[in-house]
XYZ file of C-alpha atoms in Angstrom:
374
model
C 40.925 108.051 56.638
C 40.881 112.150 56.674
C 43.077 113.421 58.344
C 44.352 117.535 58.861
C 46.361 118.945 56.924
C 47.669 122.673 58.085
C 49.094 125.850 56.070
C 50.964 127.966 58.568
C 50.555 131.535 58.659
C 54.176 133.371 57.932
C 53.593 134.535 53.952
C 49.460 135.880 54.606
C 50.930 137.666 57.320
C 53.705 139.415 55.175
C 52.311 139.125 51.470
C 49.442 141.258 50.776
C 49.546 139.814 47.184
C 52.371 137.789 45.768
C 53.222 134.469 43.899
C 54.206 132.624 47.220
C 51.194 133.623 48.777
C 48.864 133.050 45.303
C 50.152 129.832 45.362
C 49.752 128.445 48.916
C 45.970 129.834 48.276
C 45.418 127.864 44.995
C 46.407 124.471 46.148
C 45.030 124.886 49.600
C 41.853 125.988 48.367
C 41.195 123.146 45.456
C 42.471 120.565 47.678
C 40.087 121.328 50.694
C 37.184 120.884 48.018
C 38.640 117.802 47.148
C 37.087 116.517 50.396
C 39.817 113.956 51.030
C 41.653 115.699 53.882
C 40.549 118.452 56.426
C 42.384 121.521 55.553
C 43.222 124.765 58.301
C 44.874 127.605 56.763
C 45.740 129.288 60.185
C 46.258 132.304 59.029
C 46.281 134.336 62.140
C 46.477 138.233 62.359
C 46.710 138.525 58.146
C 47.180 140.880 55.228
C 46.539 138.635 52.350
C 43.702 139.628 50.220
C 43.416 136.295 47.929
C 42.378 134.393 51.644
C 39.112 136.625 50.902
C 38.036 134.688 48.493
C 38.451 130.774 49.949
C 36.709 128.426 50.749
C 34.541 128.537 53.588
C 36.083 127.334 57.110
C 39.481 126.878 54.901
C 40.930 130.084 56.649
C 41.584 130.320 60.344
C 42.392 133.843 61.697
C 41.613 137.699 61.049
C 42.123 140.102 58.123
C 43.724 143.308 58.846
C 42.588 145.496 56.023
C 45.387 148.522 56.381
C 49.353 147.786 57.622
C 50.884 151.051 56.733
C 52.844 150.665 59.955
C 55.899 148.518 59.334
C 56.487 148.228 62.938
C 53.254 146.359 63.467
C 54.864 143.148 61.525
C 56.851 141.761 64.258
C 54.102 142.210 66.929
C 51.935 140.720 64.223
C 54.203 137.842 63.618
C 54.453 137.072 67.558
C 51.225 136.980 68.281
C 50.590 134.458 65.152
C 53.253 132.330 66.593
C 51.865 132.234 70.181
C 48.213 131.890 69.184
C 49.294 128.557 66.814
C 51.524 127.331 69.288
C 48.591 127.078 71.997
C 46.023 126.052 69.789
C 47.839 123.405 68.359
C 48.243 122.271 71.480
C 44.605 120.419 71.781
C 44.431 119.438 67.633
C 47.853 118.451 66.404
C 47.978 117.879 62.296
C 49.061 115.055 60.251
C 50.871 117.475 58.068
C 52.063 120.878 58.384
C 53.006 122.532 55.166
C 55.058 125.298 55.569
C 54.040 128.364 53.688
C 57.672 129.661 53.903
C 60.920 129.950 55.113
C 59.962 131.414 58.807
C 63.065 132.196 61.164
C 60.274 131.112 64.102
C 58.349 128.056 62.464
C 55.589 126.198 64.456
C 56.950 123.211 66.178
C 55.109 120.671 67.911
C 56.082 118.415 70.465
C 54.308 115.325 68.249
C 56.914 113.382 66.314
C 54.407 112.190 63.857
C 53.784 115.976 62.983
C 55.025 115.789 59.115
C 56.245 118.471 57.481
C 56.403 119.675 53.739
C 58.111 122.743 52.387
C 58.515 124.457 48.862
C 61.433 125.426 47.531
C 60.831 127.992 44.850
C 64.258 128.803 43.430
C 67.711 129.153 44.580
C 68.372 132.585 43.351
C 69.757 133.964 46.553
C 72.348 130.769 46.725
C 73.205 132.081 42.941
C 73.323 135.198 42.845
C 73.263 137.030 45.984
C 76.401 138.284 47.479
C 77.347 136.760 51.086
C 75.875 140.321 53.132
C 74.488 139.347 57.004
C 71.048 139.279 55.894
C 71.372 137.113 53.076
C 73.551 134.744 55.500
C 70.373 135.181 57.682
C 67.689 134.739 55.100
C 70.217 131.439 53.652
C 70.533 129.662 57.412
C 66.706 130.368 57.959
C 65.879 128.288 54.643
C 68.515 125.509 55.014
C 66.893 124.690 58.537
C 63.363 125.185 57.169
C 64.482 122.191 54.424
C 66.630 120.023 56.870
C 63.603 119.505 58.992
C 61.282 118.859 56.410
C 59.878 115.568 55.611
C 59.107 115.811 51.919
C 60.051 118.634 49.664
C 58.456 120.517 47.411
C 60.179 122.022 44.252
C 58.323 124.045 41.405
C 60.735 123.167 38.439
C 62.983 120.223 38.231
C 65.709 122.677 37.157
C 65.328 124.019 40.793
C 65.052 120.537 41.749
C 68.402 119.603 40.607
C 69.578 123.036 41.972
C 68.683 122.127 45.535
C 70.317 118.769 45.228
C 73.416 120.074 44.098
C 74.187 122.974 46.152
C 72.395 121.661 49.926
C 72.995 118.411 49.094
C 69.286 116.636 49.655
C 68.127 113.298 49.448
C 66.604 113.633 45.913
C 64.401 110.563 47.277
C 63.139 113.774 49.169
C 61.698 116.122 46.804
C 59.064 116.090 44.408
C 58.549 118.651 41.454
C 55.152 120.176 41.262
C 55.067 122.305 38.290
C 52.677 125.489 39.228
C 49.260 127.073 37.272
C 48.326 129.876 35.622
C 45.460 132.114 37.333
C 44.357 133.467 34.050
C 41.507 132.520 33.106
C 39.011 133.386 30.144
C 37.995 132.313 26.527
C 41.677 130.926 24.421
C 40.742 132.526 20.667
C 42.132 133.849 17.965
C 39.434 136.529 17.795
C 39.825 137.203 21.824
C 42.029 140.537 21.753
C 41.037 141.472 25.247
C 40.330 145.187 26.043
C 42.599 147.333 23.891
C 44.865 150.166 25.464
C 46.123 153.250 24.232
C 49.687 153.124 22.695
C 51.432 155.244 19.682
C 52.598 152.041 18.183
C 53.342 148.552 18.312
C 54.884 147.535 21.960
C 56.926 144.396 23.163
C 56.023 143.715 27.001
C 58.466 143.128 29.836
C 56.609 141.834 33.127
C 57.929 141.971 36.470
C 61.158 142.828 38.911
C 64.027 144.855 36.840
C 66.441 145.306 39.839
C 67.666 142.282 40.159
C 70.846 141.198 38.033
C 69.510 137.518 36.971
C 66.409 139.831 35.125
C 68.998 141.074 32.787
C 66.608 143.943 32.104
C 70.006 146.103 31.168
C 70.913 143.518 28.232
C 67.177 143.786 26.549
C 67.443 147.166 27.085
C 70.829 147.371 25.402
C 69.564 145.055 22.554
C 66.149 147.265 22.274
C 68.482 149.938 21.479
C 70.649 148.716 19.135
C 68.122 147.551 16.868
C 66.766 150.214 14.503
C 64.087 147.923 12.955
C 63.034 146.715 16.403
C 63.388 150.557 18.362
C 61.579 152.336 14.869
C 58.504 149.860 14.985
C 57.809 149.167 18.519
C 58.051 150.677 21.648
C 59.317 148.349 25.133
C 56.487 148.503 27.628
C 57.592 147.252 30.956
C 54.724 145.970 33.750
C 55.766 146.659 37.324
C 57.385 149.335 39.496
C 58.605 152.889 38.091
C 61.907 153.247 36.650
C 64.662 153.675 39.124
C 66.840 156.806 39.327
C 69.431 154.667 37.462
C 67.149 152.897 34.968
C 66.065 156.415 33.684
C 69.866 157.224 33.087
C 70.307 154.296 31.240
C 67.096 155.023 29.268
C 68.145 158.481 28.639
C 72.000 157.907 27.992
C 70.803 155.412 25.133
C 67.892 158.215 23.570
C 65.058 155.762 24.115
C 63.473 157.969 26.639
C 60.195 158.104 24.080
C 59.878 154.770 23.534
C 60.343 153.075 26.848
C 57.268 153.395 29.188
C 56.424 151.682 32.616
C 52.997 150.656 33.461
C 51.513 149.580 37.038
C 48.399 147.971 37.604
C 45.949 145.375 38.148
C 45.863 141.564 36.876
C 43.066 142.815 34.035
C 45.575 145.740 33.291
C 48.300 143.081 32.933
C 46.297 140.441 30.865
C 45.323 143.461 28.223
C 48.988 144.234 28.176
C 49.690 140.505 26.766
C 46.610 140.625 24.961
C 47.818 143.473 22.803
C 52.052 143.079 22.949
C 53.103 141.474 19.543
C 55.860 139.654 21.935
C 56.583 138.950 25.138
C 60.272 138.930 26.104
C 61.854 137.524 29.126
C 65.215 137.687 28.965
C 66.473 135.991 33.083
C 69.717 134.488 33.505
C 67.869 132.513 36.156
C 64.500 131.469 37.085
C 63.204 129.060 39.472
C 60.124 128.665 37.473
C 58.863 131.500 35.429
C 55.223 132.238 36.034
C 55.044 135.254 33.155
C 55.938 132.727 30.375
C 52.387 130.659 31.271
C 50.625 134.036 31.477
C 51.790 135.490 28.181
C 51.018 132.327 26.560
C 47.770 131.725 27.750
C 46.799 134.765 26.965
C 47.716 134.154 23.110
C 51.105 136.757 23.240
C 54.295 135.266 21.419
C 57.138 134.178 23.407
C 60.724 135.280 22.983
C 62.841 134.272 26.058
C 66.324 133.274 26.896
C 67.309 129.494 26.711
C 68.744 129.271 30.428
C 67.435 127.465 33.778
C 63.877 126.503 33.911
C 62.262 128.687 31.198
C 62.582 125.847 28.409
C 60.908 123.021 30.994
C 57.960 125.429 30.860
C 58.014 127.319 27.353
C 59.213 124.022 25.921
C 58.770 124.320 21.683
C 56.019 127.771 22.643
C 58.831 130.671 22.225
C 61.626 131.780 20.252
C 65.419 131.475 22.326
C 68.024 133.678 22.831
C 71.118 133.349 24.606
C 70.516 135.593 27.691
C 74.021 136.643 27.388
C 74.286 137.856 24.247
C 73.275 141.219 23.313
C 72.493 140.616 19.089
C 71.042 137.234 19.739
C 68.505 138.914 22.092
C 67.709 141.593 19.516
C 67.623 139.019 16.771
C 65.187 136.695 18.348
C 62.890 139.567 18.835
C 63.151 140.848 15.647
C 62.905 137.402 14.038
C 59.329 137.103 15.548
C 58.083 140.606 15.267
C 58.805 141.052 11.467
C 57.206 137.731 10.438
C 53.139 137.110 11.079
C 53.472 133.606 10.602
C 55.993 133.104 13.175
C 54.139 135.272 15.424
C 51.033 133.409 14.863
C 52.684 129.273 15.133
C 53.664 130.764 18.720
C 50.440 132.209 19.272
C 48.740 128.577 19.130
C 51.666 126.498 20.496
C 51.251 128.938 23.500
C 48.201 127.914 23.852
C 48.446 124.355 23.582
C 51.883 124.861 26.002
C 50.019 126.778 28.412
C 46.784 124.093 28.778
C 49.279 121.444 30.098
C 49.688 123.578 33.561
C 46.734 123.875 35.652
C 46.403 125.052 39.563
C 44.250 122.030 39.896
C 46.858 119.795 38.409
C 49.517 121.411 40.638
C 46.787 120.638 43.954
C 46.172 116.713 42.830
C 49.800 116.148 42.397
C 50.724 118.231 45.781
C 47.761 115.896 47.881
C 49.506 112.959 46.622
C 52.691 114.424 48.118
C 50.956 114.560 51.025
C 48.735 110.870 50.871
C 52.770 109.821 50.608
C 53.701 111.073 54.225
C 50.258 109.471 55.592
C 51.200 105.575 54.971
């Protein structure tokens, strides 16, 4: 028996691009070719650009190509709300997955409604000091899990996180480990387009600002480290340096050999093409999506031994306790001064990296969701 499955429309509404968004996309879209269900992504008034390129009839709404006025996103988000809530009205789903954590989520009258939500980490529970809008954002996700049905969790590190700290059923929750959208050729002899640098780099990939990053402490081991800081420079991937990152970088002389670069996914993929490691040195993660990227795209792993990252790098990538300054430094050094090393996690990478898979992560979702339907 088919029966309809809905995506609501809070994160294409508020995520231009992003992993929640990416994510919701992937499964949604492999699932609704699956054929088993009928699939709605109501997505609404929308700012997503991945939604461009699903399925046909998957999404349900209107893409706005320009936002540049903030103010729009709460007129935006009301009109979503009121347009689902009447047209849901006449067509009421089996299940309603939940794209986030929305402070104003769709509810139906229909008790047989299901509902399944994703939990993605618990970083904010961790690490995030008690300010009103982290209360906010906190109460808004505790209510969005306390009226789910079935829950979703991407690591069973956050798994066990969730259990501990809300206290959920663990008979509850499921852990659906996600994919990598990478995708070309796995070689040896596959460097990828090759960019212009001095010298050798090691690549950093993502949000700095954060303290559970621990960008300061790489930074701090980069510099300590005169066979690591002589031989290679630290490129980071993401936003430009803050006004307190560059005082850092200049206070410890590195201001030539630390760069920031910004860009595209092919940008990024040449960036692990050509990095002779990848470090990511988090106190926390609720899964780690880099680690899959650097590895499938055949750049050694160095990475701290804390939270999920060892459920996903498993034996692909040399550890380092996240902690400690010299053990960071060592563990990089240990890989970039020895070929062979470099190489052995060059093709464990690989192998690591084949055993995640977007389509994987959609089969074993739409049996979360054939679960609810019995």
């Amino acid at each position: 028996m088919r029966h309809q499955i809905l995506y609501d429309y809070y994160i294409f509404s508020h995520q231009k691009y992003g992993g929640v968004s990416r994510y919701i996309f992937e499964i949604a879209s492999r699932i609704a070719l699956m054929g088993e269900h009928e699939l709605d992504i109501f997505a609404g008034l929308y700012i997503n650009e991945y939604l461009q390129n699903a399925p046909a009839g998957l999404v349900k709404g209107f893409h706005l190509k320009d936002k540049s006025i903030r103010g729009l996103s709460l007129l935006i988000d009301s009109l979503n709300y009121l347009v689902s809530e009447i047209s849901l009205r006449s067509r009421v789903p089996s299940i309603i997955h939940e794209t986030f954590h929305s402070p104003r989520p769709i509810l139906l009258r229909e008790k047989r409604v299901k509902r399944v939500v994703t939990v993605y980490d618990m970083i904010q529970e961790k690490f995030y000091p008690p300010t009103r809008k982290n209360l906010s954002f906190l109460e808004t996700k505790a209510a969005s899990i306390k009226r789910a049905d079935h829950i979703i969790c991407i690591s069973e590190n956050t798994r066990q996180d969730l259990i501990e700290i809300l206290n959920v059923n663990p008979d509850k929750i499921s852990t659906v480990h996600l994919g990598c959208s990478f995708e070309f050729e796995k070689t040896e002899n596959n460097p990828g387009i090759l960019i212009s640098q001095q010298y050798p780099y090691i690549l950093y990939v993502g949000s700095r600002k954060s303290p559970h990053k621990n960008f300061s402490r790489l930074l701090e081991a980069y510099a300590r480290s005169d066979v690591i800081r002589d031989t290679h420079g630290l490129v980071c991937f993401g936003k430009p340096f803050s006004p307190s990152e560059l005082l850092q970088i200049d206070k410890m002389n590195l201001k030539d050999r630390v760069s920031v670069v910004s860009g595209n996914d092919e940008m990024l993929m040449t960036l692990y093409r050509n990095a002779s490691v990848f470090v990511y040195p988090s106190i926390y993660e609720g899964f780690g999506l880099p680690l899959l990227e650097a590895m499938n795209c055949g750049c050694p792993v160095v990475c701290s031994d804390a939270s999920s990252i060892p459920e996903v790098a498993g034996d692909a990538a040399e550890y380092f306790n996240p902690h400690d300054i010299d053990d960071i430094g060592d563990a990089i050094q240990k890989v970039v001064s020895s070929e062979h090393r470099s190489k052995d996690l060059r093709q464990k990478g690989f192998a690591r990296s084949n055993l995640f898979s977007w389509q994987t992560c959609a089969v074993k979702t739409k049996d979360v969701y054939n679960s609810l339907l019995l």
